[in-house]
mmCIF file of C-alpha atoms in Angstrom:
data_model
loop_
_atom_site.group_PDB
_atom_site.id
_atom_site.type_symbol
_atom_site.label_atom_id
_atom_site.label_comp_id
_atom_site.label_asym_id
_atom_site.label_seq_id
_atom_site.Cartn_x
_atom_site.Cartn_y
_atom_site.Cartn_z
ATOM 1 C CA UNK A 109 105.668 95.617 78.459
ATOM 2 C CA UNK A 110 106.484 98.637 80.735
ATOM 3 C CA UNK A 111 104.357 101.938 80.941
ATOM 4 C CA UNK A 112 104.681 105.504 82.525
ATOM 5 C CA UNK A 113 101.587 106.865 84.648
ATOM 6 C CA UNK A 114 100.297 109.982 86.376
ATOM 7 C CA UNK A 115 97.158 109.166 88.297
ATOM 8 C CA UNK A 116 94.845 111.689 89.674
ATOM 9 C CA UNK A 117 92.926 110.255 92.742
ATOM 10 C CA UNK A 118 90.360 112.876 92.943
ATOM 11 C CA UNK A 119 89.434 115.022 95.898
ATOM 12 C CA UNK A 120 89.072 112.424 98.857
ATOM 13 C CA UNK A 121 88.040 114.250 101.945
ATOM 14 C CA UNK A 122 91.294 116.087 103.421
ATOM 15 C CA UNK A 123 93.334 114.151 100.662
ATOM 16 C CA UNK A 124 93.629 115.803 97.626
ATOM 17 C CA UNK A 125 96.508 113.298 95.671
ATOM 18 C CA UNK A 126 98.171 112.603 92.785
ATOM 19 C CA UNK A 127 101.617 110.619 91.476
ATOM 20 C CA UNK A 128 103.329 109.315 88.939
ATOM 21 C CA UNK A 129 103.877 105.510 88.762
ATOM 22 C CA UNK A 130 106.678 103.215 86.205
ATOM 23 C CA UNK A 131 105.054 100.000 86.075
ATOM 24 C CA UNK A 132 105.835 96.382 84.328
ATOM 25 C CA UNK A 133 103.156 94.597 82.743
ATOM 26 C CA UNK A 134 101.976 90.731 81.757
ATOM 27 C CA UNK A 135 99.698 90.805 78.944
ATOM 28 C CA UNK A 136 97.436 88.222 77.177
ATOM 29 C CA UNK A 137 96.279 88.650 73.828
ATOM 30 C CA UNK A 138 93.466 86.942 72.284
ATOM 31 C CA UNK A 139 93.675 84.998 69.165
ATOM 32 C CA UNK A 140 92.195 87.910 67.116
ATOM 33 C CA UNK A 141 94.283 90.296 68.867
ATOM 34 C CA UNK A 142 91.692 92.424 69.411
ATOM 35 C CA UNK A 143 91.481 91.744 72.936
ATOM 36 C CA UNK A 144 93.902 91.844 75.801
ATOM 37 C CA UNK A 145 94.191 91.221 79.155
ATOM 38 C CA UNK A 146 97.173 92.493 81.438
ATOM 39 C CA UNK A 147 98.333 92.975 85.109
ATOM 40 C CA UNK A 148 101.104 95.452 86.061
ATOM 41 C CA UNK A 149 102.681 96.648 89.426
ATOM 42 C CA UNK A 150 105.335 99.686 90.132
ATOM 43 C CA UNK A 151 106.679 102.125 92.767
ATOM 44 C CA UNK A 152 104.090 105.105 93.233
ATOM 45 C CA UNK A 153 105.258 108.302 94.095
ATOM 46 C CA UNK A 154 102.427 110.601 95.325
ATOM 47 C CA UNK A 155 102.029 114.127 96.152
ATOM 48 C CA UNK A 156 99.269 114.534 99.070
ATOM 49 C CA UNK A 157 97.660 117.957 99.920
ATOM 50 C CA UNK A 158 96.532 117.599 103.148
ATOM 51 C CA UNK A 159 96.625 118.765 106.958
ATOM 52 C CA UNK A 160 99.616 118.433 109.126
ATOM 53 C CA UNK A 161 97.853 116.846 112.222
ATOM 54 C CA UNK A 162 99.662 118.712 115.167
ATOM 55 C CA UNK A 163 99.103 121.930 113.527
ATOM 56 C CA UNK A 164 96.297 121.917 111.323
ATOM 57 C CA UNK A 165 98.441 123.613 108.201
ATOM 58 C CA UNK A 166 98.226 122.660 104.971
ATOM 59 C CA UNK A 167 101.090 120.878 103.188
ATOM 60 C CA UNK A 168 101.768 118.686 100.396
ATOM 61 C CA UNK A 169 103.181 115.345 101.773
ATOM 62 C CA UNK A 170 105.265 113.216 99.580
ATOM 63 C CA UNK A 171 105.943 109.781 99.778
ATOM 64 C CA UNK A 172 106.386 105.987 98.041
ATOM 65 C CA UNK A 173 104.119 103.414 97.819
ATOM 66 C CA UNK A 174 103.123 100.729 95.180
ATOM 67 C CA UNK A 175 100.582 100.551 92.510
ATOM 68 C CA UNK A 176 98.831 97.671 91.463
ATOM 69 C CA UNK A 177 96.815 97.758 87.906
ATOM 70 C CA UNK A 178 94.680 95.352 85.989
ATOM 71 C CA UNK A 179 93.468 96.406 82.632
ATOM 72 C CA UNK A 180 91.422 95.187 79.627
ATOM 73 C CA UNK A 181 92.283 97.080 76.098
ATOM 74 C CA UNK A 182 90.018 96.818 73.016
ATOM 75 C CA UNK A 183 91.764 97.160 70.052
ATOM 76 C CA UNK A 184 88.553 97.920 67.899
ATOM 77 C CA UNK A 185 90.395 100.109 65.074
ATOM 78 C CA UNK A 186 93.519 100.962 64.670
ATOM 79 C CA UNK A 187 95.401 103.051 65.745
ATOM 80 C CA UNK A 188 92.319 103.381 68.547
ATOM 81 C CA UNK A 189 92.534 101.641 71.670
ATOM 82 C CA UNK A 190 89.856 101.178 74.461
ATOM 83 C CA UNK A 191 90.967 100.357 77.701
ATOM 84 C CA UNK A 192 89.049 99.547 81.148
ATOM 85 C CA UNK A 193 91.669 99.908 84.062
ATOM 86 C CA UNK A 194 91.417 99.297 87.597
ATOM 87 C CA UNK A 195 94.276 100.559 90.287
ATOM 88 C CA UNK A 196 94.939 99.900 93.623
ATOM 89 C CA UNK A 197 97.222 102.471 95.484
ATOM 90 C CA UNK A 198 98.990 101.127 98.558
ATOM 91 C CA UNK A 199 100.776 103.319 100.879
ATOM 92 C CA UNK A 200 101.992 103.210 104.581
ATOM 93 C CA UNK A 201 101.927 106.861 105.453
ATOM 94 C CA UNK A 202 98.718 107.984 103.910
ATOM 95 C CA UNK A 203 95.583 106.694 102.560
ATOM 96 C CA UNK A 204 95.166 103.304 99.971
ATOM 97 C CA UNK A 205 92.581 103.883 97.168
ATOM 98 C CA UNK A 206 90.979 101.534 94.379
ATOM 99 C CA UNK A 207 90.382 103.866 91.016
ATOM 100 C CA UNK A 208 88.165 102.405 87.770
ATOM 101 C CA UNK A 209 88.925 104.291 84.842
ATOM 102 C CA UNK A 210 87.528 104.469 81.204
ATOM 103 C CA UNK A 211 89.701 106.016 78.639
ATOM 104 C CA UNK A 212 90.976 106.127 74.947
ATOM 105 C CA UNK A 213 94.199 105.403 73.390
ATOM 106 C CA UNK A 214 96.328 105.977 70.375
ATOM 107 C CA UNK A 215 98.896 103.871 69.004
ATOM 108 C CA UNK A 216 102.062 105.752 67.933
ATOM 109 C CA UNK A 217 102.631 103.130 65.382
ATOM 110 C CA UNK A 218 100.561 102.092 62.350
ATOM 111 C CA UNK A 219 99.901 98.775 61.312
ATOM 112 C CA UNK A 220 97.518 97.190 59.292
ATOM 113 C CA UNK A 221 96.511 94.462 61.419
ATOM 114 C CA UNK A 222 94.875 94.552 65.095
ATOM 115 C CA UNK A 223 96.315 94.785 68.025
ATOM 116 C CA UNK A 224 99.398 96.092 70.049
ATOM 117 C CA UNK A 225 102.483 97.154 67.388
ATOM 118 C CA UNK A 226 105.890 96.963 68.606
ATOM 119 C CA UNK A 227 107.891 100.289 68.373
ATOM 120 C CA UNK A 228 110.398 101.130 65.489
ATOM 121 C CA UNK A 229 113.250 102.571 65.557
ATOM 122 C CA UNK A 230 113.800 106.494 64.703
ATOM 123 C CA UNK A 231 117.075 108.493 63.729
ATOM 124 C CA UNK A 232 117.923 112.231 63.891
ATOM 125 C CA UNK A 233 115.705 113.433 61.161
ATOM 126 C CA UNK A 234 114.807 116.893 63.280
ATOM 127 C CA UNK A 235 116.958 119.267 63.980
ATOM 128 C CA UNK A 236 119.302 118.796 67.327
ATOM 129 C CA UNK A 237 118.737 122.416 68.747
ATOM 130 C CA UNK A 238 115.627 123.919 69.779
ATOM 131 C CA UNK A 239 114.816 127.237 71.587
ATOM 132 C CA UNK A 240 111.079 127.950 73.075
ATOM 133 C CA UNK A 241 109.263 130.837 74.856
ATOM 134 C CA UNK A 242 106.797 129.532 76.800
ATOM 135 C CA UNK A 243 103.715 131.233 79.130
ATOM 136 C CA UNK A 244 101.184 129.956 81.166
ATOM 137 C CA UNK A 245 99.648 129.601 84.609
ATOM 138 C CA UNK A 246 100.896 128.348 88.112
ATOM 139 C CA UNK A 247 99.148 126.663 90.547
ATOM 140 C CA UNK A 248 100.030 126.344 94.045
ATOM 141 C CA UNK A 249 99.055 122.899 95.778
ATOM 142 C CA UNK A 250 96.823 123.484 98.624
ATOM 143 C CA UNK A 251 93.215 123.698 99.282
ATOM 144 C CA UNK A 252 92.212 127.124 97.581
ATOM 145 C CA UNK A 253 94.849 126.461 94.755
ATOM 146 C CA UNK A 254 96.184 130.232 94.353
ATOM 147 C CA UNK A 255 97.258 130.956 90.764
ATOM 148 C CA UNK A 256 100.211 132.783 89.380
ATOM 149 C CA UNK A 257 101.194 133.943 85.858
ATOM 150 C CA UNK A 258 104.050 132.200 84.652
ATOM 151 C CA UNK A 259 106.309 132.558 82.040
ATOM 152 C CA UNK A 260 110.076 131.372 80.494
ATOM 153 C CA UNK A 261 112.399 130.229 77.491
ATOM 154 C CA UNK A 262 113.706 126.534 77.322
ATOM 155 C CA UNK A 263 116.810 125.359 75.235
ATOM 156 C CA UNK A 264 116.915 121.866 74.416
ATOM 157 C CA UNK A 265 119.379 119.658 72.499
ATOM 158 C CA UNK A 266 118.436 116.420 71.304
ATOM 159 C CA UNK A 267 121.317 113.914 72.493
ATOM 160 C CA UNK A 268 119.792 110.683 70.514
ATOM 161 C CA UNK A 269 116.493 109.827 69.193
ATOM 162 C CA UNK A 270 114.985 109.199 72.396
ATOM 163 C CA UNK A 271 116.728 111.490 74.849
ATOM 164 C CA UNK A 272 116.806 115.500 75.369
ATOM 165 C CA UNK A 273 118.958 117.472 77.534
ATOM 166 C CA UNK A 274 116.893 120.627 78.562
ATOM 167 C CA UNK A 275 118.142 123.802 80.430
ATOM 168 C CA UNK A 276 115.321 126.411 81.377
ATOM 169 C CA UNK A 277 114.453 129.745 82.913
ATOM 170 C CA UNK A 278 111.324 129.489 84.513
ATOM 171 C CA UNK A 279 109.141 132.420 86.280
ATOM 172 C CA UNK A 280 106.467 130.884 88.039
ATOM 173 C CA UNK A 281 104.902 134.384 88.868
ATOM 174 C CA UNK A 282 103.160 135.505 92.028
ATOM 175 C CA UNK A 283 100.243 133.164 93.469
ATOM 176 C CA UNK A 284 99.905 135.109 96.812
ATOM 177 C CA UNK A 285 101.724 132.454 99.014
ATOM 178 C CA UNK A 286 105.376 131.324 96.085
ATOM 179 C CA UNK A 287 106.577 134.129 94.311
ATOM 180 C CA UNK A 288 109.741 131.800 92.718
ATOM 181 C CA UNK A 289 111.848 131.854 89.733
ATOM 182 C CA UNK A 290 115.204 129.610 88.831
ATOM 183 C CA UNK A 291 116.726 127.930 86.332
ATOM 184 C CA UNK A 292 116.625 123.976 85.744
ATOM 185 C CA UNK A 293 118.497 121.086 84.284
ATOM 186 C CA UNK A 294 116.732 118.177 83.176
ATOM 187 C CA UNK A 295 116.935 114.811 80.738
ATOM 188 C CA UNK A 296 113.740 113.916 78.932
ATOM 189 C CA UNK A 297 112.681 110.855 77.273
ATOM 190 C CA UNK A 298 110.999 111.510 74.178
ATOM 191 C CA UNK A 299 108.863 109.514 71.662
ATOM 192 C CA UNK A 300 107.981 111.018 68.182
ATOM 193 C CA UNK A 301 105.325 109.415 65.931
ATOM 194 C CA UNK A 302 103.258 111.183 62.967
ATOM 195 C CA UNK A 303 106.241 111.009 60.742
ATOM 196 C CA UNK A 304 108.068 113.386 63.086
ATOM 197 C CA UNK A 305 105.643 115.854 63.260
ATOM 198 C CA UNK A 306 104.680 115.215 67.023
ATOM 199 C CA UNK A 307 106.078 114.063 70.217
ATOM 200 C CA UNK A 308 105.187 113.519 73.698
ATOM 201 C CA UNK A 309 107.962 113.176 76.595
ATOM 202 C CA UNK A 310 108.674 112.909 79.900
ATOM 203 C CA UNK A 311 111.732 114.593 82.057
ATOM 204 C CA UNK A 312 113.361 115.338 85.348
ATOM 205 C CA UNK A 313 116.210 116.874 87.264
ATOM 206 C CA UNK A 314 116.871 119.629 89.310
ATOM 207 C CA UNK A 315 115.621 123.278 89.825
ATOM 208 C CA UNK A 316 117.945 125.978 91.762
ATOM 209 C CA UNK A 317 115.199 128.201 92.617
ATOM 210 C CA UNK A 318 114.809 131.516 94.543
ATOM 211 C CA UNK A 319 111.432 132.068 96.700
ATOM 212 C CA UNK A 320 110.119 135.253 97.907
ATOM 213 C CA UNK A 321 107.722 133.766 100.128
ATOM 214 C CA UNK A 322 104.561 134.783 102.481
ATOM 215 C CA UNK A 323 103.278 132.195 105.067
ATOM 216 C CA UNK A 324 101.450 131.264 108.061
ATOM 217 C CA UNK A 325 103.476 129.833 111.372
ATOM 218 C CA UNK A 326 101.969 127.483 113.643
ATOM 219 C CA UNK A 327 100.356 130.097 116.012
ATOM 220 C CA UNK A 328 98.877 131.926 112.602
ATOM 221 C CA UNK A 329 101.375 134.784 112.180
ATOM 222 C CA UNK A 330 102.028 135.937 108.729
ATOM 223 C CA UNK A 331 105.654 135.356 108.026
ATOM 224 C CA UNK A 332 107.547 136.660 104.717
ATOM 225 C CA UNK A 333 110.828 136.145 103.808
ATOM 226 C CA UNK A 334 113.066 134.624 100.916
ATOM 227 C CA UNK A 335 115.138 131.367 100.319
ATOM 228 C CA UNK A 336 117.299 129.960 97.803
ATOM 229 C CA UNK A 337 116.945 126.068 97.501
ATOM 230 C CA UNK A 338 117.622 123.248 95.062
ATOM 231 C CA UNK A 339 114.255 121.774 94.246
ATOM 232 C CA UNK A 340 113.401 119.082 91.699
ATOM 233 C CA UNK A 341 111.350 119.343 88.627
ATOM 234 C CA UNK A 342 108.964 116.820 86.796
ATOM 235 C CA UNK A 343 107.702 117.744 83.376
ATOM 236 C CA UNK A 344 105.429 116.324 80.831
ATOM 237 C CA UNK A 345 105.162 117.675 76.934
ATOM 238 C CA UNK A 346 103.531 117.606 74.032
ATOM 239 C CA UNK A 347 104.977 118.834 71.081
ATOM 240 C CA UNK A 348 103.670 119.555 67.458
ATOM 241 C CA UNK A 349 105.921 120.706 64.695
ATOM 242 C CA UNK A 350 104.317 123.223 62.040
ATOM 243 C CA UNK A 351 107.236 122.783 60.009
ATOM 244 C CA UNK A 352 110.918 121.296 60.107
ATOM 245 C CA UNK A 353 111.915 124.498 62.043
ATOM 246 C CA UNK A 354 108.947 125.728 63.982
ATOM 247 C CA UNK A 355 106.912 124.118 66.822
ATOM 248 C CA UNK A 356 104.306 124.404 69.337
ATOM 249 C CA UNK A 357 105.103 122.396 72.817
ATOM 250 C CA UNK A 358 102.611 122.240 76.025
ATOM 251 C CA UNK A 359 103.955 121.845 79.135
ATOM 252 C CA UNK A 360 102.853 120.150 82.518
ATOM 253 C CA UNK A 361 105.565 120.988 85.284
ATOM 254 C CA UNK A 362 105.502 119.876 88.908
ATOM 255 C CA UNK A 363 107.874 121.638 91.093
ATOM 256 C CA UNK A 364 109.123 119.576 94.071
ATOM 257 C CA UNK A 365 109.956 120.889 97.403
ATOM 258 C CA UNK A 366 110.604 119.828 100.622
ATOM 259 C CA UNK A 367 108.397 122.223 102.858
ATOM 260 C CA UNK A 368 105.168 121.414 101.245
ATOM 261 C CA UNK A 369 105.208 124.421 98.361
ATOM 262 C CA UNK A 370 104.672 122.170 95.497
ATOM 263 C CA UNK A 371 103.314 124.233 92.720
ATOM 264 C CA UNK A 372 101.892 122.908 89.121
ATOM 265 C CA UNK A 373 102.733 125.419 86.252
ATOM 266 C CA UNK A 374 101.004 124.653 83.168
ATOM 267 C CA UNK A 375 102.799 126.385 79.867
ATOM 268 C CA UNK A 376 102.259 126.766 76.239
ATOM 269 C CA UNK A 377 105.051 127.677 74.078
ATOM 270 C CA UNK A 378 106.232 128.551 70.523
ATOM 271 C CA UNK A 379 109.719 127.679 69.517
ATOM 272 C CA UNK A 380 112.156 127.180 66.607
ATOM 273 C CA UNK A 381 114.787 124.388 65.820
ATOM 274 C CA UNK A 382 118.093 124.707 64.269
#
């Protein structure tokens, strides 16, 4: 089976790192289908808030590594799962870490028998178009984590039961370091559950953004300026549908820059389907 993981490795001294990993797994399922043992591996795209060795400035370093995992799952009461998981994050340009995690999971599919449940197919019973207004908080990824008030508007079109096209106008607010706004286009993988009342999704795409920035140069001098650049935008979402046409959605966006000015943008929104 396959999985997609966001991993926060905690605040190691001089390295505050997290990242994303798609993994492929091999699973051994017990005879009673209540206990499963799994091993998995995949690429690890990480984002590390750390210091530039030559200047001592804080930056957000991006690079690739590998994530190697082992897990034990206990299907104690459908649809709930208890999981114990070990991860080894291996990199060539940053630190290597070991993490041990314990958590609960929820299976989207219902079943009278214990154990993992194969996914069923879905149709386009939900409306195709959505418009959502959203507001929340932006967080600059450095050791001080300054905040700003963020807001935006999103249009979403369902292309297939599992794929959405997303267009967003986003204002990240003013963190005191980053004052950025722009337009984004993404494709989202979406999975509905609870009889179409809820869904979870991940999305990725471009973000054309204008930044009125304030920064310290290598000599410690405050420099102000502005730039427009094509960035990346990764998103994770959870949606609840009150009715067929009214929904609430929570967003966690990660802006991807090439100059160490990444932000996390956490938003909540109310939307309408048509």
